[in-house]
Amino acid sequence: MEKVPKLGIPVIIILVILIIVMVKSFVQIRSGEAGVLYKLSDGVVTDLPPLGEGLHFIAPWNDVIKYEVRQQELFEKMKVLSSNGLEIQIDASAWYQPVPEKVGFLHQTLGQNYLQRVIQPAIRSAARSVVGRYTPEQLYSSKRDAIQDEIFTETKKILDKQYVQLNEVLVRDVTLPATIKTAIERKLKQEQESLEYEFRLVTASKEAEKVRIEAQGKADANKILSASLTDKILLDKGIDATLKLAQSPNTKVVVIGSSDSGLPLILGDN
């Protein structure tokens, strides 16, 4: 077996070192990521923008910490107390992401586990504070959108100071104790039935009023008509009716004379 030349070993070592340096000197930032540069001499770089997508060359003794800056989702099941001390379970989702240009500060102050350090405590604290203002009945029936907006507002106030952007908070479910839920549903049903009964009463009252007004109108009309019918008007109408009857094809005998009313008597058969 041939011996390796004396200069061969150093060359191989140098090549290995160069390969390692080259590998350490190039960093790829993928889509949806940002890179925080950490210099061995100065620490985290915060006075320059983070590294964006693409291939970057850095000194091999420095390091790059990658952060996902796309929107992410946190799902939380929280047990909180209502205004009267009853335990309520809230199922909520938070949509969040690091502020891309501030990931250096985020890494410097909180690190990569910022979710556990600040986001979860912030949303839990906001949920306890907001739900504690409402009764179980309000939470069950009419205030879900309100508590969702209030939790978002209070959580955002905290996270805006921590280099995290909160995009949305969604309250997916509010779970009450079974006995409380049953009592609330029974009460809501009774209220609905009461409203329906009141509606029927109002409708019946309006219908009765309508009939009364129509009857009164007819009575007033008859009264006016009776007052306007003089003997002369009645006689004229009788003459008109007699003439029309005399012209009828069914009339065979016409007796000219007068009745007690002064109108001619007409006799006839079919």
mmCIF file of C-alpha atoms in Angstrom:
data_model
loop_
_atom_site.group_PDB
_atom_site.id
_atom_site.type_symbol
_atom_site.label_atom_id
_atom_site.label_comp_id
_atom_site.label_asym_id
_atom_site.label_seq_id
_atom_site.Cartn_x
_atom_site.Cartn_y
_atom_site.Cartn_z
ATOM 1 C CA MET A 1 0.000 0.000 0.000
ATOM 2 C CA GLU A 2 1.377 3.326 -1.031
ATOM 3 C CA LYS A 3 1.975 5.877 1.668
ATOM 4 C CA VAL A 4 0.039 9.156 1.545
ATOM 5 C CA PRO A 5 2.379 11.997 0.720
ATOM 6 C CA LYS A 6 3.380 14.109 3.710
ATOM 7 C CA LEU A 7 1.711 17.177 2.182
ATOM 8 C CA GLY A 8 -1.524 15.257 1.470
ATOM 9 C CA ILE A 9 -2.815 15.155 5.064
ATOM 10 C CA PRO A 10 -2.554 18.930 5.680
ATOM 11 C CA VAL A 11 -4.231 19.588 2.331
ATOM 12 C CA ILE A 12 -7.103 17.267 3.223
ATOM 13 C CA ILE A 13 -7.482 18.948 6.638
ATOM 14 C CA ILE A 14 -7.501 22.380 5.057
ATOM 15 C CA LEU A 15 -10.120 21.288 2.509
ATOM 16 C CA VAL A 16 -12.366 19.890 5.270
ATOM 17 C CA ILE A 17 -12.022 23.111 7.235
ATOM 18 C CA LEU A 18 -12.845 25.157 4.138
ATOM 19 C CA ILE A 19 -15.931 23.049 3.462
ATOM 20 C CA ILE A 20 -17.125 23.494 7.059
ATOM 21 C CA VAL A 21 -16.513 27.238 6.861
ATOM 22 C CA MET A 22 -18.393 27.476 3.580
ATOM 23 C CA VAL A 23 -21.320 25.513 4.987
ATOM 24 C CA LYS A 24 -21.404 27.706 8.093
ATOM 25 C CA SER A 25 -21.073 30.885 6.039
ATOM 26 C CA PHE A 26 -24.187 30.414 3.898
ATOM 27 C CA VAL A 27 -27.646 30.534 5.447
ATOM 28 C CA GLN A 28 -30.887 29.998 3.585
ATOM 29 C CA ILE A 29 -34.008 31.813 4.807
ATOM 30 C CA ARG A 30 -37.129 30.096 3.512
ATOM 31 C CA SER A 31 -40.458 31.614 2.535
ATOM 32 C CA GLY A 32 -42.371 32.934 5.535
ATOM 33 C CA GLU A 33 -39.239 33.185 7.699
ATOM 34 C CA ALA A 34 -36.992 35.951 8.956
ATOM 35 C CA GLY A 35 -33.467 35.499 10.289
ATOM 36 C CA VAL A 36 -32.053 37.156 13.407
ATOM 37 C CA LEU A 37 -28.293 37.627 13.133
ATOM 38 C CA TYR A 38 -26.299 36.876 16.271
ATOM 39 C CA LYS A 39 -22.710 38.132 16.215
ATOM 40 C CA LEU A 40 -20.183 36.484 18.464
ATOM 41 C CA SER A 41 -18.713 39.881 19.267
ATOM 42 C CA ASP A 42 -21.858 42.041 19.623
ATOM 43 C CA GLY A 43 -24.770 39.694 20.326
ATOM 44 C CA VAL A 44 -28.198 40.068 18.685
ATOM 45 C CA VAL A 45 -28.255 42.594 15.842
ATOM 46 C CA THR A 46 -31.227 44.931 16.295
ATOM 47 C CA ASP A 47 -30.051 48.032 14.438
ATOM 48 C CA LEU A 48 -30.355 46.328 11.037
ATOM 49 C CA PRO A 49 -33.380 44.671 9.393
ATOM 50 C CA PRO A 50 -33.624 40.911 9.906
ATOM 51 C CA LEU A 51 -32.478 38.616 7.123
ATOM 52 C CA GLY A 52 -35.196 38.111 4.527
ATOM 53 C CA GLU A 53 -35.939 35.194 2.207
ATOM 54 C CA GLY A 54 -33.047 33.858 0.172
ATOM 55 C CA LEU A 55 -29.396 32.835 0.586
ATOM 56 C CA HIS A 56 -27.159 34.937 2.867
ATOM 57 C CA PHE A 57 -23.421 34.928 3.535
ATOM 58 C CA ILE A 58 -22.324 35.463 7.130
ATOM 59 C CA ALA A 59 -19.108 35.067 9.054
ATOM 60 C CA PRO A 60 -18.792 31.427 10.087
ATOM 61 C CA TRP A 61 -18.422 32.312 13.781
ATOM 62 C CA ASN A 62 -21.763 34.131 13.788
ATOM 63 C CA ASP A 63 -25.181 32.518 13.961
ATOM 64 C CA VAL A 64 -28.681 33.063 12.511
ATOM 65 C CA ILE A 65 -31.881 32.251 14.422
ATOM 66 C CA LYS A 66 -34.875 31.687 12.187
ATOM 67 C CA TYR A 67 -38.409 32.869 13.057
ATOM 68 C CA GLU A 68 -41.640 32.066 11.272
ATOM 69 C CA VAL A 69 -43.303 35.387 10.505
ATOM 70 C CA ARG A 70 -46.444 34.052 8.831
ATOM 71 C CA GLN A 71 -49.763 34.099 10.671
ATOM 72 C CA GLN A 72 -50.062 31.307 13.207
ATOM 73 C CA GLU A 73 -52.953 30.031 15.328
ATOM 74 C CA LEU A 74 -53.157 29.402 19.052
ATOM 75 C CA PHE A 75 -56.116 27.355 20.323
ATOM 76 C CA GLU A 76 -56.971 27.758 23.995
ATOM 77 C CA LYS A 77 -59.472 26.072 26.335
ATOM 78 C CA MET A 78 -59.825 28.334 29.364
ATOM 79 C CA LYS A 79 -61.842 27.983 32.562
ATOM 80 C CA VAL A 80 -62.830 31.389 33.877
ATOM 81 C CA LEU A 81 -65.364 32.798 36.333
ATOM 82 C CA SER A 82 -68.465 34.805 35.439
ATOM 83 C CA SER A 83 -69.589 37.891 37.345
ATOM 84 C CA ASN A 84 -71.495 35.743 39.876
ATOM 85 C CA GLY A 85 -68.618 33.306 40.420
ATOM 86 C CA LEU A 86 -69.743 30.406 38.195
ATOM 87 C CA GLU A 87 -67.081 28.521 36.252
ATOM 88 C CA ILE A 88 -67.335 28.978 32.473
ATOM 89 C CA GLN A 89 -65.258 27.243 29.813
ATOM 90 C CA ILE A 90 -64.199 29.364 26.856
ATOM 91 C CA ASP A 91 -62.831 27.801 23.643
ATOM 92 C CA ALA A 92 -60.972 30.502 21.729
ATOM 93 C CA SER A 93 -58.483 30.857 18.893
ATOM 94 C CA ALA A 94 -55.927 33.639 18.478
ATOM 95 C CA TRP A 95 -54.310 34.479 15.146
ATOM 96 C CA TYR A 96 -50.894 36.064 15.638
ATOM 97 C CA GLN A 97 -47.480 36.602 14.084
ATOM 98 C CA PRO A 98 -44.210 38.287 15.034
ATOM 99 C CA VAL A 99 -43.750 41.812 13.730
ATOM 100 C CA PRO A 100 -41.279 40.972 10.912
ATOM 101 C CA GLU A 101 -39.010 44.002 11.278
ATOM 102 C CA LYS A 102 -38.904 43.564 15.073
ATOM 103 C CA VAL A 103 -37.909 39.908 15.357
ATOM 104 C CA GLY A 104 -34.470 40.936 16.584
ATOM 105 C CA PHE A 105 -36.018 42.669 19.600
ATOM 106 C CA LEU A 106 -38.403 39.742 20.041
ATOM 107 C CA HIS A 107 -35.498 37.300 20.174
ATOM 108 C CA GLN A 108 -33.511 39.542 22.493
ATOM 109 C CA THR A 109 -36.342 40.029 25.012
ATOM 110 C CA LEU A 110 -38.427 36.836 24.822
ATOM 111 C CA GLY A 111 -36.713 34.238 22.666
ATOM 112 C CA GLN A 112 -38.235 31.604 20.436
ATOM 113 C CA ASN A 113 -40.695 30.384 23.075
ATOM 114 C CA TYR A 114 -42.475 33.756 23.110
ATOM 115 C CA LEU A 115 -45.796 31.930 22.645
ATOM 116 C CA GLN A 116 -45.608 30.404 26.136
ATOM 117 C CA ARG A 117 -43.964 33.446 27.681
ATOM 118 C CA VAL A 118 -46.326 36.187 26.581
ATOM 119 C CA ILE A 119 -49.152 35.230 24.183
ATOM 120 C CA GLN A 120 -50.810 32.511 26.259
ATOM 121 C CA PRO A 121 -50.635 34.481 29.543
ATOM 122 C CA ALA A 122 -51.962 37.600 27.785
ATOM 123 C CA ILE A 123 -55.027 35.930 26.244
ATOM 124 C CA ARG A 124 -55.825 34.041 29.458
ATOM 125 C CA SER A 125 -55.595 37.197 31.523
ATOM 126 C CA ALA A 126 -57.818 39.093 29.086
ATOM 127 C CA ALA A 127 -60.387 36.284 29.028
ATOM 128 C CA ARG A 128 -60.597 36.188 32.854
ATOM 129 C CA SER A 129 -60.990 39.959 32.991
ATOM 130 C CA VAL A 130 -63.650 40.180 30.269
ATOM 131 C CA VAL A 131 -65.794 37.173 31.217
ATOM 132 C CA GLY A 132 -65.823 38.343 34.834
ATOM 133 C CA ARG A 133 -67.952 41.325 33.760
ATOM 134 C CA TYR A 134 -70.870 39.237 32.476
ATOM 135 C CA THR A 135 -73.457 36.833 33.866
ATOM 136 C CA PRO A 136 -73.779 33.284 32.465
ATOM 137 C CA GLU A 137 -77.071 34.268 30.814
ATOM 138 C CA GLN A 138 -75.410 37.142 28.963
ATOM 139 C CA LEU A 139 -72.542 34.915 27.846
ATOM 140 C CA TYR A 140 -74.953 32.233 26.618
ATOM 141 C CA SER A 141 -77.463 34.377 24.778
ATOM 142 C CA SER A 142 -76.289 37.772 23.574
ATOM 143 C CA LYS A 143 -72.755 38.776 24.534
ATOM 144 C CA ARG A 144 -70.495 36.332 22.693
ATOM 145 C CA ASP A 145 -69.501 38.850 20.020
ATOM 146 C CA ALA A 146 -68.936 41.486 22.699
ATOM 147 C CA ILE A 147 -66.582 39.326 24.787
ATOM 148 C CA GLN A 148 -64.742 38.282 21.614
ATOM 149 C CA ASP A 149 -64.064 41.911 20.713
ATOM 150 C CA GLU A 150 -63.106 42.834 24.282
ATOM 151 C CA ILE A 151 -60.694 39.891 24.659
ATOM 152 C CA PHE A 152 -59.067 40.903 21.367
ATOM 153 C CA THR A 153 -58.707 44.542 22.459
ATOM 154 C CA GLU A 154 -57.201 43.738 25.858
ATOM 155 C CA THR A 155 -54.829 41.074 24.506
ATOM 156 C CA LYS A 156 -53.665 43.364 21.701
ATOM 157 C CA LYS A 157 -52.745 46.092 24.180
ATOM 158 C CA ILE A 158 -50.332 43.672 25.856
ATOM 159 C CA LEU A 159 -48.849 42.114 22.719
ATOM 160 C CA ASP A 160 -48.256 45.393 20.898
ATOM 161 C CA LYS A 161 -45.551 46.108 23.485
ATOM 162 C CA GLN A 162 -43.978 42.665 22.982
ATOM 163 C CA TYR A 163 -43.224 42.845 19.219
ATOM 164 C CA VAL A 164 -46.120 40.462 18.431
ATOM 165 C CA GLN A 165 -48.982 41.346 16.100
ATOM 166 C CA LEU A 166 -52.427 40.031 17.102
ATOM 167 C CA ASN A 167 -54.728 39.719 14.069
ATOM 168 C CA GLU A 168 -57.903 38.187 15.467
ATOM 169 C CA VAL A 169 -59.471 36.452 18.468
ATOM 170 C CA LEU A 170 -62.335 34.042 17.823
ATOM 171 C CA VAL A 171 -64.536 32.707 20.628
ATOM 172 C CA ARG A 172 -65.583 29.332 19.251
ATOM 173 C CA ASP A 173 -67.656 28.051 22.170
ATOM 174 C CA VAL A 174 -68.915 29.048 25.607
ATOM 175 C CA THR A 175 -69.711 26.065 27.839
ATOM 176 C CA LEU A 176 -71.838 26.583 30.949
ATOM 177 C CA PRO A 177 -72.549 24.117 33.771
ATOM 178 C CA ALA A 178 -75.378 21.806 32.672
ATOM 179 C CA THR A 179 -77.816 22.941 35.371
ATOM 180 C CA ILE A 180 -77.241 26.622 34.576
ATOM 181 C CA LYS A 181 -77.628 26.019 30.848
ATOM 182 C CA THR A 182 -80.934 24.167 31.386
ATOM 183 C CA ALA A 183 -82.270 26.939 33.624
ATOM 184 C CA ILE A 184 -81.314 29.622 31.108
ATOM 185 C CA GLU A 185 -82.902 27.721 28.214
ATOM 186 C CA ARG A 186 -86.111 27.275 30.245
ATOM 187 C CA LYS A 187 -86.197 30.973 31.065
ATOM 188 C CA LEU A 188 -85.591 31.980 27.451
ATOM 189 C CA LYS A 189 -88.385 29.644 26.327
ATOM 190 C CA GLN A 190 -90.800 31.177 28.839
ATOM 191 C CA GLU A 191 -89.857 34.665 27.721
ATOM 192 C CA GLN A 192 -90.448 33.690 24.096
ATOM 193 C CA GLU A 193 -93.845 32.216 24.907
ATOM 194 C CA SER A 194 -94.751 35.356 26.853
ATOM 195 C CA LEU A 195 -93.801 37.543 23.897
ATOM 196 C CA GLU A 196 -95.880 35.379 21.554
ATOM 197 C CA TYR A 197 -98.895 35.626 23.912
ATOM 198 C CA GLU A 198 -98.552 39.410 24.127
ATOM 199 C CA PHE A 199 -98.349 39.557 20.342
ATOM 200 C CA ARG A 200 -101.591 37.544 20.013
ATOM 201 C CA LEU A 201 -103.332 39.844 22.509
ATOM 202 C CA VAL A 202 -102.214 42.941 20.630
ATOM 203 C CA THR A 203 -103.318 41.416 17.308
ATOM 204 C CA ALA A 204 -106.736 40.440 18.697
ATOM 205 C CA SER A 205 -107.167 43.902 20.206
ATOM 206 C CA LYS A 206 -106.338 45.565 16.892
ATOM 207 C CA GLU A 207 -108.745 43.263 15.024
ATOM 208 C CA ALA A 208 -111.556 44.055 17.505
ATOM 209 C CA GLU A 209 -110.858 47.759 17.121
ATOM 210 C CA LYS A 210 -111.008 47.408 13.350
ATOM 211 C CA VAL A 211 -114.420 45.661 13.535
ATOM 212 C CA ARG A 212 -115.726 48.312 15.933
ATOM 213 C CA ILE A 213 -114.588 51.121 13.638
ATOM 214 C CA GLU A 214 -116.185 49.444 10.608
ATOM 215 C CA ALA A 215 -119.471 48.915 12.484
ATOM 216 C CA GLN A 216 -119.450 52.501 13.716
ATOM 217 C CA GLY A 217 -118.821 53.685 10.175
ATOM 218 C CA LYS A 218 -121.788 51.720 8.832
ATOM 219 C CA ALA A 219 -124.013 52.990 11.617
ATOM 220 C CA ASP A 220 -122.992 56.566 10.925
ATOM 221 C CA ALA A 221 -123.597 56.071 7.196
ATOM 222 C CA ASN A 222 -127.076 54.634 7.787
ATOM 223 C CA LYS A 223 -127.875 57.496 10.111
ATOM 224 C CA ILE A 224 -126.834 60.048 7.505
ATOM 225 C CA LEU A 225 -128.770 58.182 4.777
ATOM 226 C CA SER A 226 -131.935 57.989 6.903
ATOM 227 C CA ALA A 227 -131.765 61.699 7.636
ATOM 228 C CA SER A 228 -131.467 62.502 3.917
ATOM 229 C CA LEU A 229 -134.405 60.331 2.682
ATOM 230 C CA THR A 230 -137.458 62.693 2.496
ATOM 231 C CA ASP A 231 -140.910 61.614 1.293
ATOM 232 C CA LYS A 232 -140.347 63.343 -2.074
ATOM 233 C CA ILE A 233 -137.078 61.462 -2.638
ATOM 234 C CA LEU A 234 -138.755 58.175 -1.766
ATOM 235 C CA LEU A 235 -141.632 58.941 -4.142
ATOM 236 C CA ASP A 236 -139.234 59.749 -7.004
ATOM 237 C CA LYS A 237 -137.313 56.534 -6.438
ATOM 238 C CA GLY A 238 -140.619 54.610 -6.380
ATOM 239 C CA ILE A 239 -141.673 56.099 -9.723
ATOM 240 C CA ASP A 240 -138.333 55.138 -11.280
ATOM 241 C CA ALA A 241 -138.684 51.601 -9.973
ATOM 242 C CA THR A 242 -142.278 51.392 -11.294
ATOM 243 C CA LEU A 243 -141.230 52.473 -14.779
ATOM 244 C CA LYS A 244 -138.455 49.909 -14.889
ATOM 245 C CA LEU A 245 -140.848 47.222 -13.681
ATOM 246 C CA ALA A 246 -143.432 48.179 -16.292
ATOM 247 C CA GLN A 247 -140.853 47.723 -19.010
ATOM 248 C CA SER A 248 -139.977 44.220 -17.797
ATOM 249 C CA PRO A 249 -140.861 41.419 -20.291
ATOM 250 C CA ASN A 250 -142.438 39.437 -17.448
ATOM 251 C CA THR A 251 -145.128 42.077 -16.885
ATOM 252 C CA LYS A 252 -148.508 41.126 -18.483
ATOM 253 C CA VAL A 253 -151.082 43.308 -16.696
ATOM 254 C CA VAL A 254 -150.628 46.895 -15.637
ATOM 255 C CA VAL A 255 -153.290 48.470 -13.476
ATOM 256 C CA ILE A 256 -153.170 52.212 -13.427
ATOM 257 C CA GLY A 257 -154.126 53.479 -10.036
ATOM 258 C CA SER A 258 -152.505 54.353 -6.834
ATOM 259 C CA SER A 259 -151.599 52.685 -3.606
ATOM 260 C CA ASP A 260 -151.559 54.285 -0.200
ATOM 261 C CA SER A 261 -148.187 55.714 -1.090
ATOM 262 C CA GLY A 262 -149.555 57.308 -4.276
ATOM 263 C CA LEU A 263 -147.592 55.006 -6.619
ATOM 264 C CA PRO A 264 -149.367 53.035 -9.417
ATOM 265 C CA LEU A 265 -150.218 49.417 -8.775
ATOM 266 C CA ILE A 266 -148.731 46.916 -11.196
ATOM 267 C CA LEU A 267 -149.980 43.395 -11.341
ATOM 268 C CA GLY A 268 -148.475 40.700 -13.453
ATOM 269 C CA ASP A 269 -147.413 37.051 -13.609
ATOM 270 C CA ASN A 270 -144.856 35.066 -15.549
#
